[in-house]
Amino acid sequence: MAAKSEAGNAIVETIKTVVYAVLIAGVFRTLFFQPFWIPSGSMKDTLLIGDFLFVNKMAYGYSYASCPTVRVPRLGINIDAEDLCGFLKGDNERVLASEPQRGDVVVFRHPVSGADFIKRLIGLPGDEIQMVDGVLHINGKAVELEDAGQFEEVFKAQGPERLYPRCENGPVGEGALCTKTRQIETLPNGVKHDILNIARQASDQTPIYTVPEGHYFFMGDNRDNSTDSRVPQSIGGVGYVPFENIVGRADRIMFSSAGRSMLFFWTWRADRFFKRID
C-alpha cells in the first residue's frame, strides 16, 4: 500500500509541476514577452523569414490583445486571446498605456481576422498618409530617401511555408540571385530604416488616408510585398489598427533560422544573434 501511495503522490506532484509551469508561462507571455517567429518577407530587410524574437508587451501597456494566443493545429489546440480576454475588448483603452512612437516595429492583432501581424508604425492618430509615385508622404510632405544599393538573396523556397521571394530583376530561376532596390527612409521624428522596392504597382499610388483618433497606420518595409494599412479591411487588408489591438514592440532578434524550422540549428544565421531591430 505504501508503494502505491508513494507512486500516486509522485503522479500528483508531477501534474502540479506541469500546471504550475503552464501558469507561470501564461503569466510571462501575458505580462512581459511573447515569442514571435517571422513567417513572411513583408518586413525585409529589417526582418527576415525565420527570425525569432520576443515581443515586449510592457512597452505600450495592456489590453485584451495582451492575453496569449496558442495555436497548435496538430494537437487541435486553438486558443485565441479573445477567447480568454474578449470581455475587455471594445473600449479601445489600455492599462498602464504608453503611446507608440512613429517608426516602432510593432506586433498587432488584425482588426478582422485576429491574426498577429508585424509591421512598422508609420501613421499616428490625425496624420495624413499617402504614397505618391512610390514615395511616402506624411502630412503632405515627402519623407527623405537615400539610395542604399541592392538587397540580394537567393531565389528559393523560404521558411516553413516555402515562400519564394519577389525579385526586381525577375523572373529568375531556382538558385539564382534575386535583387531589390534598397533605400534608407527617414521619418519626420528622425527614425531611419531600410525599405525595399520591387516594381511599380497600385500600392505606390494611393489616396490620402487620414488616421482616425485612437488608431494607427502600419506599413511593411518590403513595400511592394506587404499587405498593410494601405489596403482597406473590406478587401482583405489591414486598414487602421485600434490602439487596443496592439500586442507589443519588437526590439531585438534572438536568433534566426534560414531553414524550415527554428529547431534546425545548423541553418541558424550567425550574423543575426541578438540583433537590434531598427
GROMACS .gro file of C-alpha atoms in nm:
model
  278
    1MET     CA    1   0.000   0.000   0.000
    2ALA     CA    2   0.284   0.238   0.087
    3ALA     CA    3   0.442   0.188  -0.256
    4LYS     CA    4   0.112   0.265  -0.434
    5SER     CA    5   0.061   0.569  -0.216
    6GLU     CA    6   0.409   0.698  -0.296
    7ALA     CA    7   0.353   0.637  -0.669
    8GLY     CA    8   0.022   0.821  -0.651
    9ASN     CA    9   0.182   1.113  -0.472
   10ALA     CA   10   0.457   1.126  -0.736
   11ILE     CA   11   0.196   1.147  -1.016
   12VAL     CA   12   0.009   1.424  -0.833
   13GLU     CA   13   0.331   1.618  -0.781
   14THR     CA   14   0.420   1.581  -1.150
   15ILE     CA   15   0.078   1.709  -1.255
   16LYS     CA   16   0.108   2.001  -1.014
   17THR     CA   17   0.452   2.086  -1.152
   18VAL     CA   18   0.320   2.086  -1.509
   19VAL     CA   19   0.020   2.300  -1.413
   20TYR     CA   20   0.242   2.550  -1.229
   21ALA     CA   21   0.480   2.566  -1.525
   22VAL     CA   22   0.191   2.634  -1.766
   23LEU     CA   23   0.051   2.905  -1.537
   24ILE     CA   24   0.390   3.073  -1.500
   25ALA     CA   25   0.446   3.060  -1.876
   26GLY     CA   26   0.098   3.208  -1.931
   27VAL     CA   27   0.164   3.495  -1.691
   28PHE     CA   28   0.505   3.557  -1.851
   29ARG     CA   29   0.353   3.569  -2.201
   30THR     CA   30   0.067   3.791  -2.089
   31LEU     CA   31   0.265   4.048  -1.892
   32PHE     CA   32   0.617   4.055  -2.026
   33PHE     CA   33   0.732   3.894  -2.351
   34GLN     CA   34   0.567   3.691  -2.627
   35PRO     CA   35   0.772   3.479  -2.869
   36PHE     CA   36   0.720   3.555  -3.237
   37TRP     CA   37   0.864   3.383  -3.544
   38ILE     CA   38   0.867   3.581  -3.870
   39PRO     CA   39   0.664   3.383  -4.127
   40SER     CA   40   0.678   3.612  -4.434
   41GLY     CA   41   0.902   3.858  -4.615
   42SER     CA   42   0.692   4.172  -4.572
   43MET     CA   43   0.948   4.334  -4.338
   44LYS     CA   44   1.268   4.256  -4.531
   45ASP     CA   45   1.542   4.353  -4.492
   46THR     CA   46   1.475   4.460  -4.132
   47LEU     CA   47   1.327   4.119  -4.054
   48LEU     CA   48   1.390   3.800  -4.250
   49ILE     CA   49   1.176   3.490  -4.275
   50GLY     CA   50   1.288   3.270  -3.985
   51ASP     CA   51   1.386   3.548  -3.744
   52PHE     CA   52   1.284   3.459  -3.388
   53LEU     CA   53   1.217   3.741  -3.144
   54PHE     CA   54   1.038   3.831  -2.824
   55VAL     CA   55   0.769   4.099  -2.832
   56ASN     CA   56   0.790   4.348  -2.545
   57LYS     CA   57   0.437   4.364  -2.402
   58MET     CA   58   0.530   4.618  -2.138
   59ALA     CA   59   0.610   4.886  -2.397
   60TYR     CA   60   0.254   5.015  -2.454
   61GLY     CA   61   0.059   4.878  -2.158
   62TYR     CA   62  -0.205   4.607  -2.165
   63SER     CA   63  -0.535   4.532  -2.337
   64TYR     CA   64  -0.733   4.223  -2.436
   65ALA     CA   65  -0.470   4.165  -2.708
   66SER     CA   66  -0.206   4.111  -2.438
   67CYS     CA   67  -0.361   3.775  -2.350
   68PRO     CA   68  -0.176   3.487  -2.516
   69THR     CA   69  -0.293   3.315  -2.831
   70VAL     CA   70  -0.198   2.947  -2.851
   71ARG     CA   71  -0.245   2.760  -3.178
   72VAL     CA   72  -0.113   2.406  -3.229
   73PRO     CA   73  -0.310   2.265  -3.524
   74ARG     CA   74  -0.154   1.920  -3.499
   75LEU     CA   75  -0.287   1.885  -3.145
   76GLY     CA   76  -0.618   2.056  -3.217
   77ILE     CA   77  -0.530   2.347  -2.985
   78ASN     CA   78  -0.674   2.682  -3.093
   79ILE     CA   79  -0.697   2.925  -2.801
   80ASP     CA   80  -0.736   3.286  -2.906
   81ALA     CA   81  -0.663   3.595  -2.697
   82GLU     CA   82  -1.023   3.698  -2.749
   83ASP     CA   83  -1.142   3.365  -2.604
   84LEU     CA   84  -0.958   3.444  -2.281
   85CYS     CA   85  -0.992   3.822  -2.257
   86GLY     CA   86  -1.263   3.915  -2.503
   87PHE     CA   87  -1.464   4.074  -2.222
   88LEU     CA   88  -1.203   4.354  -2.219
   89LYS     CA   89  -1.243   4.429  -2.590
   90GLY     CA   90  -1.433   4.723  -2.731
   91ASP     CA   91  -1.334   5.032  -2.533
   92ASN     CA   92  -1.004   5.084  -2.724
   93GLU     CA   93  -0.827   5.155  -2.395
   94ARG     CA   94  -0.515   5.012  -2.234
   95VAL     CA   95  -0.399   4.969  -1.875
   96LEU     CA   96  -0.067   5.145  -1.797
   97ALA     CA   97  -0.086   5.284  -2.150
   98SER     CA   98   0.212   5.436  -2.327
   99GLU     CA   99   0.190   5.588  -2.676
  100PRO     CA  100   0.368   5.405  -2.960
  101GLN     CA  101   0.628   5.608  -3.146
  102ARG     CA  102   0.647   5.656  -3.520
  103GLY     CA  103   0.897   5.408  -3.663
  104ASP     CA  104   0.843   5.140  -3.398
  105VAL     CA  105   0.824   4.781  -3.526
  106VAL     CA  106   0.501   4.656  -3.373
  107VAL     CA  107   0.309   4.329  -3.341
  108PHE     CA  108  -0.068   4.376  -3.351
  109ARG     CA  109  -0.384   4.176  -3.398
  110HIS     CA  110  -0.554   4.214  -3.736
  111PRO     CA  111  -0.878   4.407  -3.670
  112VAL     CA  112  -1.087   4.149  -3.857
  113SER     CA  113  -0.914   3.808  -3.856
  114GLY     CA  114  -0.736   3.841  -3.520
  115ALA     CA  115  -0.413   3.707  -3.674
  116ASP     CA  116  -0.086   3.850  -3.543
  117PHE     CA  117   0.088   4.088  -3.785
  118ILE     CA  118   0.423   4.265  -3.755
  119LYS     CA  119   0.475   4.597  -3.936
  120ARG     CA  120   0.632   4.940  -3.890
  121LEU     CA  121   0.425   5.219  -3.737
  122ILE     CA  122   0.403   5.497  -3.996
  123GLY     CA  123   0.091   5.698  -3.915
  124LEU     CA  124  -0.024   5.837  -3.578
  125PRO     CA  125  -0.379   5.948  -3.493
  126GLY     CA  126  -0.470   6.252  -3.703
  127ASP     CA  127  -0.190   6.203  -3.958
  128GLU     CA  128  -0.249   6.218  -4.332
  129ILE     CA  129  -0.065   5.934  -4.509
  130GLN     CA  130  -0.022   5.896  -4.885
  131MET     CA  131   0.202   5.716  -5.133
  132VAL     CA  132   0.294   5.926  -5.438
  133ASP     CA  133   0.499   5.754  -5.710
  134GLY     CA  134   0.628   5.508  -5.452
  135VAL     CA  135   0.736   5.776  -5.204
  136LEU     CA  136   0.577   5.800  -4.861
  137HIS     CA  137   0.418   6.136  -4.776
  138ILE     CA  138   0.325   6.224  -4.417
  139ASN     CA  139   0.105   6.528  -4.362
  140GLY     CA  140   0.169   6.649  -4.714
  141LYS     CA  141   0.549   6.621  -4.703
  142ALA     CA  142   0.763   6.356  -4.869
  143VAL     CA  143   0.997   6.162  -4.642
  144GLU     CA  144   1.369   6.181  -4.703
  145LEU     CA  145   1.513   5.895  -4.909
  146GLU     CA  146   1.873   5.789  -4.961
  147ASP     CA  147   1.992   5.521  -5.202
  148ALA     CA  148   2.145   5.220  -5.025
  149GLY     CA  149   2.237   4.982  -5.305
  150GLN     CA  150   2.063   4.649  -5.352
  151PHE     CA  151   1.927   4.379  -5.126
  152GLU     CA  152   2.033   4.037  -5.252
  153GLU     CA  153   1.904   3.689  -5.170
  154VAL     CA  154   1.887   3.351  -5.338
  155PHE     CA  155   1.567   3.269  -5.521
  156LYS     CA  156   1.449   2.959  -5.337
  157ALA     CA  157   1.168   2.845  -5.106
  158GLN     CA  158   1.196   3.008  -4.763
  159GLY     CA  159   1.062   2.913  -4.419
  160PRO     CA  160   0.801   2.653  -4.325
  161GLU     CA  161   0.552   2.800  -4.574
  162ARG     CA  162   0.809   2.758  -4.856
  163LEU     CA  163   0.755   3.110  -4.987
  164TYR     CA  164   0.953   3.236  -5.284
  165PRO     CA  165   1.075   3.597  -5.282
  166ARG     CA  166   0.970   3.853  -5.541
  167CYS     CA  167   1.260   3.994  -5.744
  168GLU     CA  168   1.311   4.327  -5.913
  169ASN     CA  169   1.537   4.150  -6.162
  170GLY     CA  170   1.286   3.865  -6.202
  171PRO     CA  171   1.171   3.628  -6.309
  172VAL     CA  172   1.482   3.427  -6.222
  173GLY     CA  173   1.540   3.055  -6.188
  174GLU     CA  174   1.579   2.842  -5.878
  175GLY     CA  175   1.907   2.921  -5.704
  176ALA     CA  176   1.967   3.243  -5.898
  177LEU     CA  177   2.037   3.581  -5.741
  178CYS     CA  178   1.721   3.779  -5.656
  179THR     CA  179   1.765   4.154  -5.609
  180LYS     CA  180   1.560   4.451  -5.490
  181THR     CA  181   1.637   4.822  -5.476
  182ARG     CA  182   1.714   4.935  -5.121
  183GLN     CA  183   1.674   5.286  -4.981
  184ILE     CA  184   1.708   5.443  -4.637
  185GLU     CA  185   1.388   5.620  -4.535
  186THR     CA  186   1.394   5.893  -4.269
  187LEU     CA  187   1.066   5.955  -4.087
  188PRO     CA  188   0.973   6.300  -3.951
  189ASN     CA  189   1.095   6.211  -3.599
  190GLY     CA  190   1.439   6.112  -3.731
  191VAL     CA  191   1.394   5.734  -3.731
  192LYS     CA  192   1.589   5.580  -4.019
  193HIS     CA  193   1.523   5.235  -4.164
  194ASP     CA  194   1.567   5.040  -4.484
  195ILE     CA  195   1.288   4.993  -4.735
  196LEU     CA  196   1.283   4.770  -5.042
  197ASN     CA  197   1.121   4.831  -5.381
  198ILE     CA  198   1.043   4.573  -5.646
  199ALA     CA  199   0.816   4.720  -5.914
  200ARG     CA  200   0.559   4.988  -5.987
  201GLN     CA  201   0.219   4.877  -5.861
  202ALA     CA  202  -0.111   5.009  -5.726
  203SER     CA  203   0.016   5.045  -5.369
  204ASP     CA  204   0.274   5.302  -5.491
  205GLN     CA  205  -0.005   5.549  -5.571
  206THR     CA  206  -0.275   5.588  -5.308
  207PRO     CA  207  -0.537   5.834  -5.190
  208ILE     CA  208  -0.479   6.033  -4.873
  209TYR     CA  209  -0.550   5.827  -4.561
  210THR     CA  210  -0.649   6.027  -4.252
  211VAL     CA  211  -0.575   5.817  -3.944
  212PRO     CA  212  -0.872   5.822  -3.701
  213GLU     CA  213  -0.832   5.907  -3.334
  214GLY     CA  214  -0.724   5.606  -3.131
  215HIS     CA  215  -0.594   5.422  -3.440
  216TYR     CA  216  -0.261   5.370  -3.616
  217PHE     CA  217  -0.133   5.319  -3.971
  218PHE     CA  218   0.119   5.041  -4.041
  219MET     CA  219   0.333   4.951  -4.342
  220GLY     CA  220   0.584   4.679  -4.424
  221ASP     CA  221   0.944   4.773  -4.502
  222ASN     CA  222   0.932   4.547  -4.809
  223ARG     CA  223   0.691   4.796  -4.960
  224ASP     CA  224   0.582   4.607  -5.271
  225ASN     CA  225   0.535   4.278  -5.088
  226SER     CA  226   0.328   4.380  -4.785
  227THR     CA  227  -0.042   4.364  -4.705
  228ASP     CA  228  -0.081   4.655  -4.465
  229SER     CA  229  -0.283   4.967  -4.383
  230ARG     CA  230  -0.273   5.083  -4.745
  231VAL     CA  231  -0.531   4.814  -4.821
  232PRO     CA  232  -0.878   4.857  -4.661
  233GLN     CA  233  -1.011   4.581  -4.439
  234SER     CA  234  -1.312   4.544  -4.670
  235ILE     CA  235  -1.090   4.391  -4.938
  236GLY     CA  236  -0.863   4.186  -4.715
  237GLY     CA  237  -0.614   4.446  -4.597
  238VAL     CA  238  -0.521   4.575  -4.254
  239GLY     CA  239  -0.668   4.926  -4.264
  240TYR     CA  240  -0.649   5.136  -3.949
  241VAL     CA  241  -0.549   4.944  -3.634
  242PRO     CA  242  -0.716   5.030  -3.299
  243PHE     CA  243  -0.490   5.105  -3.004
  244GLU     CA  244  -0.631   4.807  -2.813
  245ASN     CA  245  -0.521   4.567  -3.089
  246ILE     CA  246  -0.152   4.635  -3.035
  247VAL     CA  247   0.033   4.344  -2.873
  248GLY     CA  248   0.376   4.496  -2.819
  249ARG     CA  249   0.703   4.625  -2.964
  250ALA     CA  250   0.972   4.417  -3.134
  251ASP     CA  251   1.313   4.531  -3.009
  252ARG     CA  252   1.567   4.258  -3.076
  253ILE     CA  253   1.610   3.938  -3.278
  254MET     CA  254   1.719   3.648  -3.058
  255PHE     CA  255   1.829   3.416  -3.338
  256SER     CA  256   1.734   3.339  -3.697
  257SER     CA  257   1.684   3.019  -3.894
  258ALA     CA  258   1.723   3.004  -4.272
  259GLY     CA  259   1.564   2.657  -4.278
  260ARG     CA  260   1.213   2.515  -4.247
  261SER     CA  261   1.219   2.502  -3.866
  262MET     CA  262   1.372   2.711  -3.591
  263LEU     CA  263   1.487   2.380  -3.440
  264PHE     CA  264   1.723   2.320  -3.734
  265PHE     CA  265   2.017   2.483  -3.555
  266TRP     CA  266   2.254   2.409  -3.846
  267THR     CA  267   2.054   2.660  -4.054
  268TRP     CA  268   2.081   2.945  -3.798
  269ARG     CA  269   2.220   3.271  -3.938
  270ALA     CA  270   2.538   3.359  -3.748
  271ASP     CA  271   2.508   3.734  -3.808
  272ARG     CA  272   2.161   3.778  -3.654
  273PHE     CA  273   2.205   3.665  -3.292
  274PHE     CA  274   2.068   3.936  -3.057
  275LYS     CA  275   2.048   4.183  -3.347
  276ARG     CA  276   1.878   4.511  -3.259
  277ILE     CA  277   1.567   4.595  -3.461
  278ASP     CA  278   1.583   4.947  -3.603
   0.00000   0.00000   0.00000
